[in-house]
């Protein structure tokens, strides 16, 4: 697959696009859980490094830019503004709203579309609803996948060749490191949230080890080994 995995995001060279999902800005304020350097610094520093590494023409946030459904906690607008400013220095920004993004109008004027088709034909969407357009590949968020290997929980991607109506589906881990992560080890079809991941046994976990992406067998074959 034409993709480069990096820090819970993916760069698609043929589209010159960086895609990330589930930033959940405001998660720290809503839950009183904090990162050592603070949510804003963590998100913006990591995003800046990805932009410096890949120099994409476009950055797409595949939904759940925000965390809270019904309000904008203190600091959220400023964090979103910082994200927009960092991206604007290097690329265009598109947001495909997720189920948490009811308050987007209050914090951003970034381009928004339910489904965004990239130059290589890939369609990016959050994944909480069925897509309305056909594609050979979909990139989604929503599930926050993680895997436990030898007792250690790691964020992971899920790659499903031909997994949705003959199309490949790539599920991104949550970009927010405050997101708990849904452990895929024992995940069954009835447990998934996205209609694009209904055939979860067909999906292969992809785990980063340093800069190397390790692709595991499909969950249907791997589950008994974990």
mmCIF file of C-alpha atoms in Angstrom:
data_model
loop_
_atom_site.group_PDB
_atom_site.id
_atom_site.type_symbol
_atom_site.label_atom_id
_atom_site.label_comp_id
_atom_site.label_asym_id
_atom_site.label_seq_id
_atom_site.Cartn_x
_atom_site.Cartn_y
_atom_site.Cartn_z
ATOM 1 C CA UNK A 1 0.000 0.000 0.000
ATOM 2 C CA UNK A 2 1.263 3.454 -0.934
ATOM 3 C CA UNK A 3 1.510 4.859 2.589
ATOM 4 C CA UNK A 4 4.087 5.961 5.134
ATOM 5 C CA UNK A 5 3.112 5.499 8.776
ATOM 6 C CA UNK A 6 4.401 7.967 11.360
ATOM 7 C CA UNK A 7 3.388 8.988 14.889
ATOM 8 C CA UNK A 8 -0.286 7.952 14.706
ATOM 9 C CA UNK A 9 -0.693 9.591 11.292
ATOM 10 C CA UNK A 10 -0.178 8.506 7.696
ATOM 11 C CA UNK A 11 1.410 10.207 4.715
ATOM 12 C CA UNK A 12 0.075 9.260 1.285
ATOM 13 C CA UNK A 13 2.806 10.127 -1.249
ATOM 14 C CA UNK A 14 0.676 9.785 -4.384
ATOM 15 C CA UNK A 15 -1.738 12.375 -2.979
ATOM 16 C CA UNK A 16 0.960 14.399 -1.171
ATOM 17 C CA UNK A 17 -1.345 14.389 1.844
ATOM 18 C CA UNK A 18 -0.867 13.896 5.563
ATOM 19 C CA UNK A 19 -3.902 12.387 7.300
ATOM 20 C CA UNK A 20 -4.516 12.251 11.037
ATOM 21 C CA UNK A 21 -7.632 11.620 13.078
ATOM 22 C CA UNK A 22 -9.104 12.051 16.531
ATOM 23 C CA UNK A 23 -7.102 14.943 17.962
ATOM 24 C CA UNK A 24 -9.854 15.335 20.581
ATOM 25 C CA UNK A 25 -8.752 18.844 21.493
ATOM 26 C CA UNK A 26 -10.139 19.589 24.953
ATOM 27 C CA UNK A 27 -9.833 16.012 26.176
ATOM 28 C CA UNK A 28 -7.533 17.082 28.993
ATOM 29 C CA UNK A 29 -9.928 19.769 30.235
ATOM 30 C CA UNK A 30 -12.914 17.442 30.036
ATOM 31 C CA UNK A 31 -11.289 14.597 31.939
ATOM 32 C CA UNK A 32 -8.675 16.263 34.145
ATOM 33 C CA UNK A 33 -6.081 14.000 32.528
ATOM 34 C CA UNK A 34 -2.961 15.855 31.453
ATOM 35 C CA UNK A 35 0.177 15.194 29.457
ATOM 36 C CA UNK A 36 3.518 16.230 30.984
ATOM 37 C CA UNK A 37 3.942 19.130 28.539
ATOM 38 C CA UNK A 38 0.233 19.844 28.167
ATOM 39 C CA UNK A 39 -2.179 18.853 25.423
ATOM 40 C CA UNK A 40 -1.520 21.871 23.200
ATOM 41 C CA UNK A 41 2.248 21.503 23.194
ATOM 42 C CA UNK A 42 2.023 17.760 22.588
ATOM 43 C CA UNK A 43 -0.334 18.070 19.617
ATOM 44 C CA UNK A 44 1.381 21.028 17.988
ATOM 45 C CA UNK A 45 4.955 19.819 18.482
ATOM 46 C CA UNK A 46 4.188 16.422 16.981
ATOM 47 C CA UNK A 47 2.249 17.945 14.094
ATOM 48 C CA UNK A 48 5.111 20.319 13.358
ATOM 49 C CA UNK A 49 7.559 17.415 13.209
ATOM 50 C CA UNK A 50 5.315 15.533 10.781
ATOM 51 C CA UNK A 51 5.033 18.589 8.543
ATOM 52 C CA UNK A 52 8.800 19.078 8.598
ATOM 53 C CA UNK A 53 9.332 15.433 7.699
ATOM 54 C CA UNK A 54 6.832 15.011 4.869
ATOM 55 C CA UNK A 55 6.191 18.553 3.552
ATOM 56 C CA UNK A 56 2.651 17.639 2.412
ATOM 57 C CA UNK A 57 0.536 19.844 0.181
ATOM 58 C CA UNK A 58 -2.582 18.963 2.182
ATOM 59 C CA UNK A 59 -3.355 17.999 5.763
ATOM 60 C CA UNK A 60 -6.652 16.219 6.384
ATOM 61 C CA UNK A 61 -8.091 15.742 9.857
ATOM 62 C CA UNK A 62 -10.331 12.674 9.620
ATOM 63 C CA UNK A 63 -12.783 13.787 12.253
ATOM 64 C CA UNK A 64 -13.044 14.434 15.967
ATOM 65 C CA UNK A 65 -10.828 17.479 15.936
ATOM 66 C CA UNK A 66 -12.705 18.354 19.133
ATOM 67 C CA UNK A 67 -13.570 16.242 22.158
ATOM 68 C CA UNK A 68 -16.588 17.779 23.888
ATOM 69 C CA UNK A 69 -20.015 17.570 22.269
ATOM 70 C CA UNK A 70 -21.784 20.560 23.791
ATOM 71 C CA UNK A 71 -19.282 23.240 24.698
ATOM 72 C CA UNK A 72 -15.822 24.675 24.132
ATOM 73 C CA UNK A 73 -13.622 24.373 27.233
ATOM 74 C CA UNK A 74 -11.065 27.061 28.009
ATOM 75 C CA UNK A 75 -8.022 26.834 25.777
ATOM 76 C CA UNK A 76 -9.634 24.758 23.029
ATOM 77 C CA UNK A 77 -10.049 27.631 20.559
ATOM 78 C CA UNK A 78 -6.436 28.647 21.119
ATOM 79 C CA UNK A 79 -5.174 25.105 20.539
ATOM 80 C CA UNK A 80 -7.177 24.787 17.327
ATOM 81 C CA UNK A 81 -5.863 28.181 16.193
ATOM 82 C CA UNK A 82 -2.304 26.994 16.814
ATOM 83 C CA UNK A 83 -2.942 23.827 14.791
ATOM 84 C CA UNK A 84 -4.372 25.892 11.933
ATOM 85 C CA UNK A 85 -1.451 28.316 12.029
ATOM 86 C CA UNK A 86 1.152 25.554 11.940
ATOM 87 C CA UNK A 87 -0.544 23.865 8.990
ATOM 88 C CA UNK A 88 -1.135 27.158 7.143
ATOM 89 C CA UNK A 89 2.604 27.814 7.071
ATOM 90 C CA UNK A 90 3.113 24.700 4.956
ATOM 91 C CA UNK A 91 -0.106 23.194 3.573
ATOM 92 C CA UNK A 92 -3.842 23.400 3.089
ATOM 93 C CA UNK A 93 -6.138 22.093 5.822
ATOM 94 C CA UNK A 94 -9.338 20.078 5.424
ATOM 95 C CA UNK A 95 -11.490 18.689 8.248
ATOM 96 C CA UNK A 96 -13.952 15.837 7.746
ATOM 97 C CA UNK A 97 -16.145 16.279 10.843
ATOM 98 C CA UNK A 98 -16.672 13.429 13.267
ATOM 99 C CA UNK A 99 -19.362 12.662 15.793
ATOM 100 C CA UNK A 100 -17.613 14.813 18.431
ATOM 101 C CA UNK A 101 -17.387 17.890 16.196
ATOM 102 C CA UNK A 102 -20.722 19.610 16.818
ATOM 103 C CA UNK A 103 -18.955 22.784 17.994
ATOM 104 C CA UNK A 104 -16.559 23.174 15.059
ATOM 105 C CA UNK A 105 -18.221 26.391 13.888
ATOM 106 C CA UNK A 106 -17.259 28.016 17.178
ATOM 107 C CA UNK A 107 -13.532 27.396 16.787
ATOM 108 C CA UNK A 108 -12.527 27.085 13.132
ATOM 109 C CA UNK A 109 -13.221 28.288 9.619
ATOM 110 C CA UNK A 110 -11.170 25.499 8.037
ATOM 111 C CA UNK A 111 -12.583 23.789 4.965
ATOM 112 C CA UNK A 112 -15.042 21.105 6.036
ATOM 113 C CA UNK A 113 -16.555 18.288 4.027
ATOM 114 C CA UNK A 114 -18.042 14.982 5.160
ATOM 115 C CA UNK A 115 -15.853 13.039 2.728
ATOM 116 C CA UNK A 116 -12.693 14.375 1.106
ATOM 117 C CA UNK A 117 -11.339 12.771 -2.061
ATOM 118 C CA UNK A 118 -7.590 13.089 -2.459
ATOM 119 C CA UNK A 119 -5.726 13.358 -5.728
ATOM 120 C CA UNK A 120 -4.949 9.633 -5.793
ATOM 121 C CA UNK A 121 -8.637 8.736 -5.393
ATOM 122 C CA UNK A 122 -8.431 7.905 -1.686
ATOM 123 C CA UNK A 123 -11.468 9.110 0.267
ATOM 124 C CA UNK A 124 -10.939 10.387 3.811
ATOM 125 C CA UNK A 125 -13.818 10.491 6.294
ATOM 126 C CA UNK A 126 -14.263 10.039 10.024
ATOM 127 C CA UNK A 127 -15.860 6.615 9.707
ATOM 128 C CA UNK A 128 -18.815 6.884 12.071
ATOM 129 C CA UNK A 129 -21.207 6.738 9.116
ATOM 130 C CA UNK A 130 -21.367 4.870 5.824
ATOM 131 C CA UNK A 131 -19.547 6.667 2.997
ATOM 132 C CA UNK A 132 -21.729 8.086 0.254
ATOM 133 C CA UNK A 133 -19.039 7.928 -2.441
ATOM 134 C CA UNK A 134 -17.177 4.965 -3.872
ATOM 135 C CA UNK A 135 -13.406 4.639 -3.628
ATOM 136 C CA UNK A 136 -10.631 2.084 -3.956
ATOM 137 C CA UNK A 137 -9.342 3.141 -0.538
ATOM 138 C CA UNK A 138 -10.869 4.797 2.518
ATOM 139 C CA UNK A 139 -8.878 6.309 5.379
ATOM 140 C CA UNK A 140 -10.843 6.725 8.608
ATOM 141 C CA UNK A 141 -10.505 7.289 12.334
ATOM 142 C CA UNK A 142 -13.192 6.831 14.995
ATOM 143 C CA UNK A 143 -12.104 3.449 16.371
ATOM 144 C CA UNK A 144 -8.899 4.493 18.231
ATOM 145 C CA UNK A 145 -7.292 1.054 17.674
ATOM 146 C CA UNK A 146 -4.575 -0.241 19.998
ATOM 147 C CA UNK A 147 -2.992 -3.644 20.481
ATOM 148 C CA UNK A 148 -1.475 -5.384 23.499
ATOM 149 C CA UNK A 149 1.759 -7.246 22.730
ATOM 150 C CA UNK A 150 3.638 -8.992 25.549
ATOM 151 C CA UNK A 151 1.727 -6.960 28.098
ATOM 152 C CA UNK A 152 2.394 -3.580 26.483
ATOM 153 C CA UNK A 153 -0.414 -1.559 24.937
ATOM 154 C CA UNK A 154 0.513 0.233 21.715
ATOM 155 C CA UNK A 155 -1.478 2.387 19.296
ATOM 156 C CA UNK A 156 -1.919 0.605 15.993
ATOM 157 C CA UNK A 157 -3.324 1.071 12.539
ATOM 158 C CA UNK A 158 -5.777 -1.404 11.045
ATOM 159 C CA UNK A 159 -5.358 -2.240 7.365
ATOM 160 C CA UNK A 160 -8.201 -4.044 5.652
ATOM 161 C CA UNK A 161 -7.554 -4.990 2.010
ATOM 162 C CA UNK A 162 -10.881 -5.329 0.178
ATOM 163 C CA UNK A 163 -12.593 -4.949 3.558
ATOM 164 C CA UNK A 164 -15.474 -2.670 2.581
ATOM 165 C CA UNK A 165 -17.341 -3.325 -0.660
ATOM 166 C CA UNK A 166 -14.097 -4.333 -2.337
ATOM 167 C CA UNK A 167 -12.209 -1.242 -1.137
ATOM 168 C CA UNK A 168 -9.200 -1.123 1.148
ATOM 169 C CA UNK A 169 -9.821 0.537 4.517
ATOM 170 C CA UNK A 170 -7.093 2.054 6.672
ATOM 171 C CA UNK A 171 -8.085 2.899 10.245
ATOM 172 C CA UNK A 172 -5.820 5.396 12.007
ATOM 173 C CA UNK A 173 -5.052 5.377 15.715
ATOM 174 C CA UNK A 174 -6.127 8.454 17.653
ATOM 175 C CA UNK A 175 -3.597 11.249 17.214
ATOM 176 C CA UNK A 176 -4.357 12.349 20.764
ATOM 177 C CA UNK A 177 -2.214 10.449 23.212
ATOM 178 C CA UNK A 178 -4.922 11.034 25.817
ATOM 179 C CA UNK A 179 -7.340 8.777 23.941
ATOM 180 C CA UNK A 180 -7.671 5.483 25.786
ATOM 181 C CA UNK A 181 -7.477 3.259 22.717
ATOM 182 C CA UNK A 182 -9.713 0.315 21.844
ATOM 183 C CA UNK A 183 -7.756 -2.916 22.254
ATOM 184 C CA UNK A 184 -8.172 -5.023 19.114
ATOM 185 C CA UNK A 185 -6.842 -8.312 20.522
ATOM 186 C CA UNK A 186 -10.303 -9.653 21.313
ATOM 187 C CA UNK A 187 -12.299 -7.303 19.110
ATOM 188 C CA UNK A 188 -15.253 -8.828 17.262
ATOM 189 C CA UNK A 189 -17.543 -7.412 14.601
ATOM 190 C CA UNK A 190 -20.239 -6.650 17.167
ATOM 191 C CA UNK A 191 -17.747 -4.498 19.119
ATOM 192 C CA UNK A 192 -16.672 -2.079 16.388
ATOM 193 C CA UNK A 193 -18.219 1.342 15.941
ATOM 194 C CA UNK A 194 -17.529 2.033 12.269
ATOM 195 C CA UNK A 195 -19.609 0.440 9.507
ATOM 196 C CA UNK A 196 -16.419 0.280 7.443
ATOM 197 C CA UNK A 197 -14.835 -2.111 9.948
ATOM 198 C CA UNK A 198 -17.683 -4.601 10.302
ATOM 199 C CA UNK A 199 -15.482 -7.429 8.968
ATOM 200 C CA UNK A 200 -12.855 -6.817 11.634
ATOM 201 C CA UNK A 201 -11.292 -10.277 11.254
ATOM 202 C CA UNK A 202 -9.995 -9.198 7.826
ATOM 203 C CA UNK A 203 -7.978 -6.281 9.237
ATOM 204 C CA UNK A 204 -4.233 -6.451 9.806
ATOM 205 C CA UNK A 205 -2.750 -4.505 12.739
ATOM 206 C CA UNK A 206 0.174 -2.281 11.768
ATOM 207 C CA UNK A 207 2.467 -1.250 14.628
ATOM 208 C CA UNK A 208 5.339 1.218 14.528
ATOM 209 C CA UNK A 209 8.657 0.116 15.995
ATOM 210 C CA UNK A 210 10.783 3.219 15.712
ATOM 211 C CA UNK A 211 10.375 4.248 12.079
ATOM 212 C CA UNK A 212 9.627 0.683 10.937
ATOM 213 C CA UNK A 213 6.023 -0.345 10.312
ATOM 214 C CA UNK A 214 5.346 -3.951 11.302
ATOM 215 C CA UNK A 215 2.325 -5.486 9.582
ATOM 216 C CA UNK A 216 0.781 -8.439 11.405
ATOM 217 C CA UNK A 217 -1.512 -11.164 10.033
ATOM 218 C CA UNK A 218 -5.226 -10.447 9.895
ATOM 219 C CA UNK A 219 -6.948 -10.418 13.281
ATOM 220 C CA UNK A 220 -8.923 -13.531 12.417
ATOM 221 C CA UNK A 221 -5.629 -15.451 12.200
ATOM 222 C CA UNK A 222 -3.658 -13.475 14.768
ATOM 223 C CA UNK A 223 -6.097 -13.435 17.672
ATOM 224 C CA UNK A 224 -5.235 -16.894 18.992
ATOM 225 C CA UNK A 225 -1.534 -15.990 19.054
ATOM 226 C CA UNK A 226 -1.878 -12.840 21.145
#
